[in-house]
Coordinates of C-alpha atoms and ligand atoms in Angstrom, one line a residue:
M1 CA -31.9 -77.8 -63.2
A2 CA -30.6 -80.8 -65.0
K3 CA -32.0 -84.1 -63.9
G4 CA -30.1 -85.8 -61.2
P5 CA -30.8 -87.0 -57.7
V6 CA -34.0 -85.6 -56.0
P7 CA -32.8 -82.8 -53.7
L8 CA -32.8 -83.2 -50.0
I9 CA -33.2 -80.3 -47.6
A10 CA -32.4 -81.5 -44.0
G11 CA -32.8 -79.6 -40.8
N12 CA -30.4 -80.3 -38.0
W13 CA -32.0 -78.9 -34.8
K14 CA -28.8 -79.9 -32.7
M15 CA -29.5 -79.5 -29.0
N16 CA -32.5 -77.2 -29.4
G17 CA -36.2 -77.8 -28.9
L18 CA -38.7 -78.5 -26.2
R19 CA -42.2 -80.0 -27.0
K20 CA -44.1 -76.6 -26.5
G21 CA -42.4 -74.4 -29.1
A22 CA -41.5 -77.3 -31.3
E23 CA -45.1 -78.3 -31.8
A24 CA -46.0 -74.8 -33.2
E25 CA -42.9 -74.7 -35.5
I26 CA -43.6 -78.2 -36.9
R27 CA -47.3 -77.4 -37.5
K28 CA -46.2 -74.2 -39.3
L29 CA -43.9 -76.1 -41.4
A30 CA -46.5 -78.8 -42.2
R31 CA -48.7 -76.1 -43.5
L32 CA -46.1 -74.7 -45.8
A33 CA -44.9 -78.0 -47.0
L34 CA -48.5 -79.1 -47.8
K35 CA -49.0 -76.1 -50.1
P36 CA -47.5 -77.2 -53.4
K37 CA -49.4 -80.0 -55.2
K38 CA -46.2 -81.9 -55.6
L39 CA -42.8 -81.5 -53.7
H40 CA -39.8 -81.9 -55.9
C41 CA -37.4 -82.2 -52.9
E42 CA -37.4 -84.4 -49.8
L43 CA -37.5 -82.7 -46.6
V44 CA -36.1 -84.1 -43.2
I45 CA -36.2 -82.6 -39.9
C46 CA -33.5 -84.0 -37.2
P47 CA -34.7 -83.0 -33.8
P48 CA -33.3 -84.0 -30.6
A49 CA -34.2 -87.7 -29.9
T50 CA -36.5 -86.7 -27.1
L51 CA -38.8 -85.0 -29.7
L52 CA -39.0 -87.8 -32.4
L53 CA -42.0 -89.6 -31.2
A54 CA -44.0 -86.5 -30.5
M55 CA -42.9 -85.0 -33.9
Q56 CA -44.1 -88.1 -35.6
G57 CA -47.6 -87.6 -34.1
W58 CA -47.7 -84.0 -34.9
L59 CA -46.9 -84.6 -38.5
R60 CA -49.3 -87.5 -38.8
T61 CA -52.2 -85.3 -37.4
A62 CA -51.2 -82.5 -39.8
R63 CA -51.2 -85.2 -42.6
A64 CA -47.7 -84.0 -43.5
D65 CA -45.8 -87.2 -42.5
R66 CA -45.4 -88.2 -46.2
R67 CA -43.9 -84.8 -46.9
I68 CA -41.6 -84.2 -43.9
A69 CA -39.4 -87.2 -42.8
L70 CA -37.5 -87.4 -39.4
G71 CA -34.0 -88.2 -38.6
G72 CA -31.7 -88.6 -35.5
Q73 CA -28.5 -86.7 -35.0
D74 CA -26.3 -89.6 -34.0
C75 CA -26.6 -93.3 -33.1
H76 CA -24.3 -95.9 -31.4
A77 CA -22.6 -98.5 -33.5
A78 CA -24.1 -101.4 -31.6
P79 CA -27.8 -102.5 -31.9
S80 CA -28.4 -102.7 -28.2
G81 CA -26.4 -103.3 -25.0
A82 CA -24.6 -101.8 -22.0
H83 CA -24.0 -98.3 -23.3
T84 CA -25.6 -95.8 -20.9
G85 CA -26.9 -92.7 -22.5
D86 CA -26.6 -93.9 -26.1
I87 CA -29.2 -94.5 -28.6
S88 CA -29.2 -97.3 -31.2
A89 CA -30.1 -96.9 -34.9
Q90 CA -32.9 -99.3 -34.3
M91 CA -34.4 -97.1 -31.4
L92 CA -34.3 -94.1 -33.8
K93 CA -36.1 -96.1 -36.4
D94 CA -38.6 -97.2 -33.8
A95 CA -39.2 -93.6 -32.7
G96 CA -40.1 -92.6 -36.3
A97 CA -36.8 -91.7 -37.9
S98 CA -35.8 -92.7 -41.5
H99 CA -32.6 -90.9 -41.4
V100 CA -29.6 -90.2 -39.1
I101 CA -26.9 -87.5 -39.3
L102 CA -23.6 -89.3 -38.5
G103 CA -20.1 -87.7 -38.2
H104 CA -21.2 -84.2 -37.7
S105 CA -18.1 -82.0 -36.9
E106 CA -19.6 -81.3 -33.5
R107 CA -19.7 -85.0 -32.7
R108 CA -16.1 -85.4 -34.2
Q109 CA -14.9 -82.4 -32.0
D110 CA -17.0 -82.8 -28.7
H111 CA -16.9 -86.6 -28.6
G112 CA -13.7 -87.5 -30.3
E113 CA -15.4 -89.4 -33.1
T114 CA -12.8 -90.7 -35.7
D115 CA -13.6 -91.8 -39.3
A116 CA -13.5 -95.4 -38.1
T117 CA -16.1 -94.6 -35.3
V118 CA -18.3 -92.9 -38.0
A119 CA -18.1 -95.8 -40.4
A120 CA -19.2 -98.3 -37.8
K121 CA -22.2 -96.0 -37.0
V122 CA -23.0 -95.7 -40.7
A123 CA -23.0 -99.5 -40.9
A124 CA -25.3 -99.7 -37.9
A125 CA -27.7 -97.2 -39.5
H126 CA -27.7 -99.2 -42.8
A127 CA -28.5 -102.3 -40.9
A128 CA -31.5 -100.6 -39.2
K129 CA -32.6 -99.4 -42.6
L130 CA -31.8 -95.8 -41.8
T131 CA -30.4 -93.4 -44.5
A132 CA -27.2 -92.0 -43.0
I133 CA -26.4 -88.4 -43.6
V134 CA -22.6 -88.5 -43.3
C135 CA -20.9 -85.2 -42.6
V136 CA -17.3 -84.2 -43.8
G137 CA -15.6 -80.9 -43.8
E138 CA -12.3 -79.2 -43.1
T139 CA -11.5 -76.7 -40.3
L140 CA -10.3 -73.3 -41.1
A141 CA -6.7 -74.2 -40.4
E142 CA -6.9 -77.1 -42.8
R143 CA -8.2 -74.8 -45.4
E144 CA -5.7 -72.2 -45.0
D145 CA -3.1 -74.9 -45.1
G146 CA -4.4 -75.9 -48.5
Q147 CA -5.5 -79.3 -47.1
A148 CA -9.4 -78.9 -47.6
E149 CA -9.8 -81.5 -50.5
A150 CA -7.4 -83.9 -48.9
V151 CA -9.1 -83.8 -45.6
V152 CA -12.5 -84.3 -47.2
A153 CA -11.1 -87.1 -49.4
R154 CA -9.8 -89.0 -46.4
Q155 CA -13.0 -88.6 -44.3
I156 CA -15.1 -89.9 -47.2
A157 CA -12.8 -92.8 -47.9
A158 CA -12.7 -93.8 -44.2
S159 CA -16.3 -92.8 -43.0
L160 CA -18.3 -94.8 -45.6
P161 CA -18.4 -98.7 -45.0
E162 CA -18.9 -101.2 -47.6
G163 CA -22.7 -101.5 -48.6
S164 CA -22.9 -97.6 -48.7
R165 CA -25.0 -96.8 -51.9
A166 CA -27.0 -93.8 -53.1
G167 CA -30.1 -95.2 -51.5
N168 CA -28.9 -95.4 -47.9
T169 CA -26.3 -92.8 -47.8
V170 CA -26.1 -88.9 -48.3
I171 CA -22.9 -86.9 -48.0
A172 CA -23.2 -83.5 -46.3
Y173 CA -20.1 -81.2 -47.0
E174 CA -19.9 -78.8 -43.9
P175 CA -16.8 -76.8 -43.7
V176 CA -16.3 -76.4 -40.1
W177 CA -15.6 -72.7 -40.1
A178 CA -18.9 -72.0 -42.0
I179 CA -21.1 -73.7 -39.3
G180 CA -23.0 -71.1 -37.2
T181 CA -20.7 -68.3 -38.3
G182 CA -22.7 -66.6 -41.1
R183 CA -19.7 -67.3 -43.4
T184 CA -19.9 -69.5 -46.4
P185 CA -17.3 -70.5 -48.9
A186 CA -17.3 -68.7 -52.3
P187 CA -19.5 -70.5 -54.8
V188 CA -16.5 -71.4 -56.8
D189 CA -15.0 -73.2 -53.7
V190 CA -18.4 -75.0 -53.0
A191 CA -18.4 -76.1 -56.6
R192 CA -14.9 -77.4 -56.6
M193 CA -15.4 -79.2 -53.4
H194 CA -18.6 -80.9 -54.6
D195 CA -17.2 -81.9 -57.9
R196 CA -14.2 -83.5 -56.1
I197 CA -16.6 -85.4 -53.7
R198 CA -18.7 -86.6 -56.7
A199 CA -15.5 -87.8 -58.5
I200 CA -14.5 -89.7 -55.2
L201 CA -17.9 -91.4 -55.0
S202 CA -18.0 -92.2 -58.7
E203 CA -14.6 -93.8 -58.5
R204 CA -15.5 -96.2 -55.6
F205 CA -19.3 -96.9 -56.0
R206 CA -21.2 -98.0 -59.1
D207 CA -24.0 -95.5 -58.4
G208 CA -21.7 -92.7 -57.3
E209 CA -23.5 -90.3 -59.6
L210 CA -26.6 -90.8 -57.7
F211 CA -25.5 -89.9 -54.1
R212 CA -26.9 -86.8 -52.8
I213 CA -24.2 -84.4 -51.9
L214 CA -25.5 -81.6 -49.5
Y215 CA -24.0 -78.4 -48.6
G216 CA -24.1 -77.3 -45.0
G217 CA -22.9 -74.3 -43.0
S218 CA -24.7 -70.9 -42.5
V219 CA -27.4 -71.8 -45.1
K220 CA -30.1 -69.2 -44.9
P221 CA -33.1 -68.2 -47.2
G222 CA -31.0 -65.3 -48.6
N223 CA -28.1 -67.4 -49.8
A224 CA -29.8 -70.6 -50.6
P225 CA -30.6 -69.7 -54.2
D226 CA -27.0 -69.1 -54.9
L227 CA -25.8 -72.2 -53.1
L228 CA -28.5 -74.5 -54.4
R229 CA -27.8 -73.7 -58.1
I230 CA -24.2 -75.0 -58.0
A231 CA -23.7 -78.2 -59.9
N232 CA -23.5 -81.2 -57.6
V233 CA -25.1 -79.5 -54.8
D234 CA -28.1 -81.7 -54.2
G235 CA -29.6 -80.0 -51.1
A236 CA -28.6 -78.4 -47.9
L237 CA -28.0 -79.5 -44.4
V238 CA -29.4 -76.6 -42.4
G239 CA -28.7 -75.8 -38.7
G240 CA -30.0 -72.6 -37.1
A241 CA -32.2 -71.6 -39.8
S242 CA -34.1 -74.9 -39.5
L243 CA -35.4 -74.0 -36.1
V244 CA -37.8 -71.4 -37.6
A245 CA -40.3 -72.9 -40.0
A246 CA -40.5 -69.8 -42.3
D247 CA -36.8 -69.8 -42.7
F248 CA -36.5 -73.5 -43.3
W249 CA -39.2 -73.4 -45.9
G250 CA -37.6 -70.3 -47.4
I251 CA -34.6 -72.5 -48.2
A252 CA -36.5 -75.6 -49.2
R253 CA -38.7 -73.6 -51.6
V254 CA -35.8 -72.9 -53.7
R255 CA -35.9 -76.6 -54.8
A256 CA -39.5 -77.3 -53.9
Ligands
13P1 P1 -25.8 -73.6 -39.2 O1 -26.7 -73.7 -40.5 O2 -26.3 -73.1 -38.0 O3 -24.4 -73.0 -39.7 O4 -25.4 -75.1 -38.9 C1 -24.8 -76.0 -40.0 C2 -25.0 -77.3 -39.5 O5 -24.0 -77.7 -38.6 C3 -25.9 -78.3 -39.8 O6 -25.5 -79.6 -39.6

């Protein structure tokens, strides 16, 4: 693989995980991730916020906390205040997170998050010194309408605040129709979209070449080699397969 950004393999547990089963899975993952002398990719697990603190402890006792980082799945745009049920970026940081997923299509759909909402959250994440993993991606209707690239371009333009740079921001291209469906775009379509995203980032940011651009949507150990070898695919954002240590590692090892 040509040199470029260090690949990032991130697991999004979504609304899954209770302490009991999670501990066993994380300990398994810790054992697997500690096997290589040196890891050539970064690993992040984004559990529900309720598990962050416990997970930090499990990783520490397994001596894997330098190999596996933790992330949240959303944060509020404000640092604190009267926002019942919400969690701030600082709180995620306080609970052991170094990353946070923002603008996931499930948040955009279920919670009506707009690009402007996402940009405000990304700015809050940066202020708390969290790396934002910003999700973009078209729906099936948008793709069939030939709008996929335009939608993604608009989302990137409007979801990244000033101050975004390769060191604090990761893009995750997740076609909505590929999430949890077992369907993935053809490699040529992934390549085209990632090239386009790279061009957009390079046009706007001095270090645009260095941003990690992850692919997400039905990534499994079986299709990971084909997806992760595509130019400008700098890692993966993994949903379902990240819940099982062996599967997540089966993906990560492709770039480990
Ligand atoms: P799946 O890997 O389950 O398709 O989920 C992808 C995703 O939404 C990750 O954020």
